[in-house]
Amino acid sequence: MSLFYIASKLFTYLVLPPGIFILMFLLASIYARRFRALFLLFAICFYALSNSYVADWLLKPLEVSYNKPINLSQKADAVIVLGGGSIAGSANLPLANDAYKRAVWALMISKQTNLPLLFSGAGTYKKYTEANAFLDSVNEIKQNLQIANIPLHVEAKSLNTYQNAKFSKQLLEEEGIKNPTIYLVTSAYHMKRSVKLYEHFGFKVIPAATDFKISNKPKDIWQVLPNIYALNKSYIALHEYVGILSLK
């Protein structure tokens, strides 16, 4: 391992965010005249949340129970996929990363089970909703990969998971389905909260998770250092825990 490689790695992890912020908090805890303990606490918390081991530890309870093959022979009325962001103005495939994985997995399930597919999500940009991005992305996939037609429906009003479940139930009831059984597709970290909300509205849910964030690839020594990817995973996990607690 060359000195240049080690130096470049240290620069990446310690000088670029979030490493630089942790160093700043540490320096403040040493040289500041007041609030030294508070700055040290910030540094410790920031480092912990930016550590890959801690991030995976936070995510594991959310993902682990859904990381297994799905039995697609179970009878259901529809496949429902939840939105996860869009990129308005994108030259192609305008769904955001998480949302695109969800959409592709839902299309695969819908094709294998011959069930209609309902996309649920509006997002905050009313001129170009997540539902618009979903339909545009699916049309591109159909044109270029020549997949068979799948019955598609969209719900373009919901702004959160609670509304996803509420408006999905209304649409299915309008189709005469009173007690629906569904394959629910969303990111693995988001599934626990989604299942609780859909069951609250009377759905029988078959979880069909995708977009897993935890890898079983062995970690190297560099994963001990803070990195932005771990910080993002920690944020995702904490956001979900707050969402689950809010259901109480």
Short mmCIF file of C-alpha atoms in Angstrom, two decimals:
data_model
loop_
_atom_site.label_atom_id
_atom_site.label_comp_id
_atom_site.label_asym_id
_atom_site.label_seq_id
_atom_site.Cartn_x
_atom_site.Cartn_y
_atom_site.Cartn_z
CA MET A 1 0.00 0.00 0.00
CA SER A 2 1.72 3.19 -1.21
CA LEU A 3 2.05 6.39 0.79
CA PHE A 4 0.13 8.24 -1.93
CA TYR A 5 -2.80 5.83 -1.59
CA ILE A 6 -2.85 6.21 2.20
CA ALA A 7 -2.63 10.00 1.93
CA SER A 8 -5.48 10.15 -0.59
CA LYS A 9 -7.65 7.95 1.63
CA LEU A 10 -6.95 10.06 4.71
CA PHE A 11 -7.76 13.20 2.72
CA THR A 12 -11.05 11.69 1.55
CA TYR A 13 -12.17 10.60 5.01
CA LEU A 14 -10.77 13.36 7.21
CA VAL A 15 -10.68 16.55 5.12
CA LEU A 16 -13.86 16.17 3.09
CA PRO A 17 -17.22 16.27 4.90
CA PRO A 18 -18.17 14.94 7.37
CA GLY A 19 -14.59 14.38 8.57
CA ILE A 20 -13.70 18.08 8.45
CA PHE A 21 -16.67 18.95 10.69
CA ILE A 22 -15.66 16.34 13.25
CA LEU A 23 -12.12 17.76 13.32
CA MET A 24 -13.53 21.27 13.76
CA PHE A 25 -15.66 20.16 16.71
CA LEU A 26 -12.64 18.42 18.26
CA LEU A 27 -10.48 21.54 17.89
CA ALA A 28 -13.27 23.65 19.37
CA SER A 29 -13.49 21.27 22.35
CA ILE A 30 -9.78 21.87 22.99
CA TYR A 31 -9.37 25.59 22.29
CA ALA A 32 -12.78 27.14 22.90
CA ARG A 33 -13.20 29.06 26.13
CA ARG A 34 -16.78 27.92 26.65
CA PHE A 35 -18.93 24.90 25.81
CA ARG A 36 -15.96 22.56 25.43
CA ALA A 37 -17.94 19.55 26.65
CA LEU A 38 -20.75 20.34 24.21
CA PHE A 39 -18.34 20.55 21.27
CA LEU A 40 -16.77 17.24 22.29
CA LEU A 41 -20.23 15.66 22.46
CA PHE A 42 -20.99 16.97 18.96
CA ALA A 43 -17.74 15.48 17.67
CA ILE A 44 -18.47 12.07 19.23
CA CYS A 45 -22.06 11.97 17.94
CA PHE A 46 -21.05 13.15 14.48
CA TYR A 47 -18.31 10.52 14.31
CA ALA A 48 -20.62 7.73 15.50
CA LEU A 49 -23.31 8.55 12.93
CA SER A 50 -20.66 8.78 10.19
CA ASN A 51 -19.21 5.36 11.03
CA SER A 52 -20.20 2.46 8.77
CA TYR A 53 -20.44 0.01 11.65
CA VAL A 54 -22.85 2.24 13.57
CA ALA A 55 -24.90 3.03 10.44
CA ASP A 56 -25.38 -0.66 9.65
CA TRP A 57 -26.20 -1.39 13.28
CA LEU A 58 -28.96 1.23 13.13
CA LEU A 59 -30.35 -0.07 9.84
CA LYS A 60 -30.20 -3.78 10.61
CA PRO A 61 -33.40 -4.01 12.73
CA LEU A 62 -35.30 -2.29 9.92
CA GLU A 63 -34.01 -4.44 7.04
CA VAL A 64 -33.03 -7.87 8.30
CA SER A 65 -36.50 -9.47 8.48
CA TYR A 66 -37.27 -8.52 4.87
CA ASN A 67 -34.01 -9.65 3.27
CA LYS A 68 -35.26 -13.00 2.01
CA PRO A 69 -36.87 -14.47 -1.14
CA ILE A 70 -40.57 -13.76 -1.68
CA ASN A 71 -43.17 -16.40 -2.42
CA LEU A 72 -44.97 -14.95 -5.44
CA SER A 73 -47.53 -17.75 -5.55
CA GLN A 74 -49.55 -16.10 -2.77
CA LYS A 75 -52.92 -14.80 -3.93
CA ALA A 76 -53.28 -11.03 -3.99
CA ASP A 77 -55.39 -8.30 -5.57
CA ALA A 78 -52.66 -5.87 -6.64
CA VAL A 79 -49.07 -4.73 -6.37
CA ILE A 80 -48.60 -1.33 -4.71
CA VAL A 81 -45.30 0.53 -4.97
CA LEU A 82 -44.53 3.63 -2.93
CA GLY A 83 -42.87 6.70 -4.38
CA GLY A 84 -39.43 7.75 -3.23
CA GLY A 85 -38.54 10.97 -4.97
CA SER A 86 -38.06 12.26 -8.50
CA ILE A 87 -35.68 14.51 -10.40
CA ALA A 88 -37.69 16.98 -12.46
CA GLY A 89 -35.95 17.94 -15.70
CA SER A 90 -33.91 14.74 -15.89
CA ALA A 91 -33.09 13.77 -19.49
CA ASN A 92 -34.12 10.19 -18.77
CA LEU A 93 -35.44 7.92 -16.00
CA PRO A 94 -36.63 10.81 -13.78
CA LEU A 95 -37.35 8.70 -10.72
CA ALA A 96 -34.80 9.12 -7.91
CA ASN A 97 -32.47 6.24 -7.06
CA ASP A 98 -34.53 4.59 -4.31
CA ALA A 99 -37.78 5.14 -6.19
CA TYR A 100 -36.35 3.65 -9.39
CA LYS A 101 -35.34 0.43 -7.62
CA ARG A 102 -38.80 0.21 -6.11
CA ALA A 103 -40.47 0.75 -9.50
CA VAL A 104 -38.38 -1.84 -11.33
CA TRP A 105 -38.93 -4.47 -8.62
CA ALA A 106 -42.67 -3.75 -8.61
CA LEU A 107 -42.82 -4.14 -12.41
CA MET A 108 -41.06 -7.49 -12.13
CA ILE A 109 -43.51 -8.71 -9.47
CA SER A 110 -46.50 -7.43 -11.42
CA LYS A 111 -45.35 -9.21 -14.57
CA GLN A 112 -44.69 -12.51 -12.75
CA THR A 113 -48.01 -12.47 -10.88
CA ASN A 114 -50.19 -10.92 -13.61
CA LEU A 115 -51.47 -8.39 -11.10
CA PRO A 116 -52.27 -4.71 -11.72
CA LEU A 117 -49.70 -2.24 -10.43
CA LEU A 118 -50.58 0.87 -8.43
CA PHE A 119 -47.97 3.58 -7.93
CA SER A 120 -48.67 5.78 -4.89
CA GLY A 121 -46.96 9.13 -4.45
CA ALA A 122 -47.08 12.79 -5.41
CA GLY A 123 -44.06 14.43 -3.85
CA THR A 124 -43.79 18.14 -3.14
CA TYR A 125 -43.34 19.44 -6.71
CA LYS A 126 -46.90 19.72 -7.99
CA LYS A 127 -46.02 20.59 -11.59
CA TYR A 128 -44.21 17.26 -12.03
CA THR A 129 -45.28 14.68 -9.47
CA GLU A 130 -43.57 11.43 -8.58
CA ALA A 131 -46.45 9.71 -10.39
CA ASN A 132 -45.53 11.61 -13.57
CA ALA A 133 -41.90 10.54 -13.13
CA PHE A 134 -43.00 6.93 -12.64
CA LEU A 135 -45.09 6.87 -15.83
CA ASP A 136 -42.33 8.53 -17.87
CA SER A 137 -39.73 6.08 -16.54
CA VAL A 138 -41.96 3.05 -17.27
CA ASN A 139 -42.63 4.30 -20.79
CA GLU A 140 -38.88 4.56 -21.42
CA ILE A 141 -38.35 1.04 -20.10
CA LYS A 142 -41.17 -0.32 -22.27
CA GLN A 143 -39.85 1.36 -25.41
CA ASN A 144 -36.27 0.22 -24.97
CA LEU A 145 -36.63 -3.21 -23.36
CA GLN A 146 -39.85 -4.28 -25.08
CA ILE A 147 -41.54 -5.59 -21.95
CA ALA A 148 -45.15 -6.73 -22.09
CA ASN A 149 -47.93 -4.32 -21.16
CA ILE A 150 -48.74 -4.20 -17.46
CA PRO A 151 -51.98 -2.64 -16.13
CA LEU A 152 -50.77 0.58 -14.47
CA HIS A 153 -52.60 2.90 -12.09
CA VAL A 154 -51.29 5.95 -10.27
CA GLU A 155 -52.31 7.80 -7.13
CA ALA A 156 -50.87 11.30 -7.32
CA LYS A 157 -52.14 13.02 -4.17
CA SER A 158 -50.28 11.49 -1.23
CA LEU A 159 -47.44 13.39 0.44
CA ASN A 160 -46.45 10.79 3.04
CA THR A 161 -46.79 7.10 3.86
CA TYR A 162 -50.01 7.60 5.84
CA GLN A 163 -51.63 9.18 2.79
CA ASN A 164 -50.16 6.47 0.54
CA ALA A 165 -52.14 3.90 2.50
CA LYS A 166 -55.28 6.01 2.84
CA PHE A 167 -55.58 6.96 -0.83
CA SER A 168 -54.57 3.49 -2.03
CA LYS A 169 -57.46 2.05 0.00
CA GLN A 170 -59.88 4.55 -1.51
CA LEU A 171 -58.83 3.66 -5.06
CA LEU A 172 -59.18 -0.08 -4.49
CA GLU A 173 -62.57 0.37 -2.84
CA GLU A 174 -63.70 2.30 -5.92
CA GLU A 175 -62.77 -0.82 -7.91
CA GLY A 176 -64.94 -2.93 -5.61
CA ILE A 177 -62.08 -4.44 -3.55
CA LYS A 178 -63.05 -4.03 0.11
CA ASN A 179 -60.45 -6.14 1.94
CA PRO A 180 -57.42 -6.07 -0.35
CA THR A 181 -54.39 -8.33 -0.18
CA ILE A 182 -51.39 -6.66 -1.75
CA TYR A 183 -47.73 -7.11 -2.52
CA LEU A 184 -46.28 -3.93 -1.00
CA VAL A 185 -43.06 -2.69 -2.61
CA THR A 186 -40.84 -0.12 -0.94
CA SER A 187 -37.27 0.20 0.34
CA ALA A 188 -36.39 -2.36 3.01
CA TYR A 189 -35.65 0.32 5.62
CA HIS A 190 -39.12 1.81 5.00
CA MET A 191 -41.08 -1.44 5.02
CA LYS A 192 -41.73 -1.83 8.76
CA ARG A 193 -43.49 1.54 9.00
CA SER A 194 -45.30 1.05 5.68
CA VAL A 195 -46.71 -2.34 6.71
CA LYS A 196 -48.06 -0.89 9.96
CA LEU A 197 -49.83 1.93 8.14
CA TYR A 198 -51.28 -0.24 5.38
CA GLU A 199 -52.53 -2.76 7.94
CA HIS A 200 -54.09 0.14 9.85
CA PHE A 201 -56.24 0.84 6.78
CA GLY A 202 -57.33 -2.80 6.47
CA PHE A 203 -54.84 -4.19 3.97
CA LYS A 204 -53.42 -7.67 4.20
CA VAL A 205 -49.79 -7.01 3.31
CA ILE A 206 -47.23 -9.27 1.64
CA PRO A 207 -43.94 -7.34 2.07
CA ALA A 208 -41.82 -7.20 -1.08
CA ALA A 209 -38.83 -5.12 -0.03
CA THR A 210 -36.01 -3.88 -2.23
CA ASP A 211 -33.31 -1.18 -2.17
CA PHE A 212 -31.32 -2.78 0.66
CA LYS A 213 -28.66 -0.54 2.21
CA ILE A 214 -26.68 -3.09 4.24
CA SER A 215 -24.09 -5.14 2.38
CA ASN A 216 -22.57 -8.41 3.62
CA LYS A 217 -19.28 -7.42 1.99
CA PRO A 218 -16.52 -7.52 4.65
CA LYS A 219 -15.53 -4.05 5.89
CA ASP A 220 -11.93 -2.90 5.68
CA ILE A 221 -9.97 -0.71 8.09
CA TRP A 222 -11.05 2.44 6.27
CA GLN A 223 -14.66 1.90 7.29
CA VAL A 224 -13.71 2.98 10.82
CA LEU A 225 -13.17 6.50 9.50
CA PRO A 226 -16.16 8.85 9.01
CA ASN A 227 -17.76 8.94 5.56
CA ILE A 228 -20.76 10.64 4.01
CA TYR A 229 -22.38 7.37 2.90
CA ALA A 230 -22.55 6.09 6.47
CA LEU A 231 -23.93 9.43 7.65
CA ASN A 232 -26.68 9.21 5.05
CA LYS A 233 -27.57 5.66 6.15
CA SER A 234 -27.69 6.78 9.78
CA TYR A 235 -30.00 9.62 8.81
CA ILE A 236 -32.30 7.20 6.95
CA ALA A 237 -32.44 4.86 9.95
CA LEU A 238 -33.11 7.61 12.51
CA HIS A 239 -35.78 9.12 10.26
CA GLU A 240 -37.56 5.75 10.16
CA TYR A 241 -37.34 5.24 13.92
CA VAL A 242 -38.91 8.66 14.48
CA GLY A 243 -41.62 7.77 11.96
CA ILE A 244 -42.36 4.46 13.71
CA LEU A 245 -42.52 6.19 17.11
CA SER A 246 -44.93 8.75 15.67
CA LEU A 247 -47.38 5.94 14.92
CA LYS A 248 -47.86 5.39 18.63
#
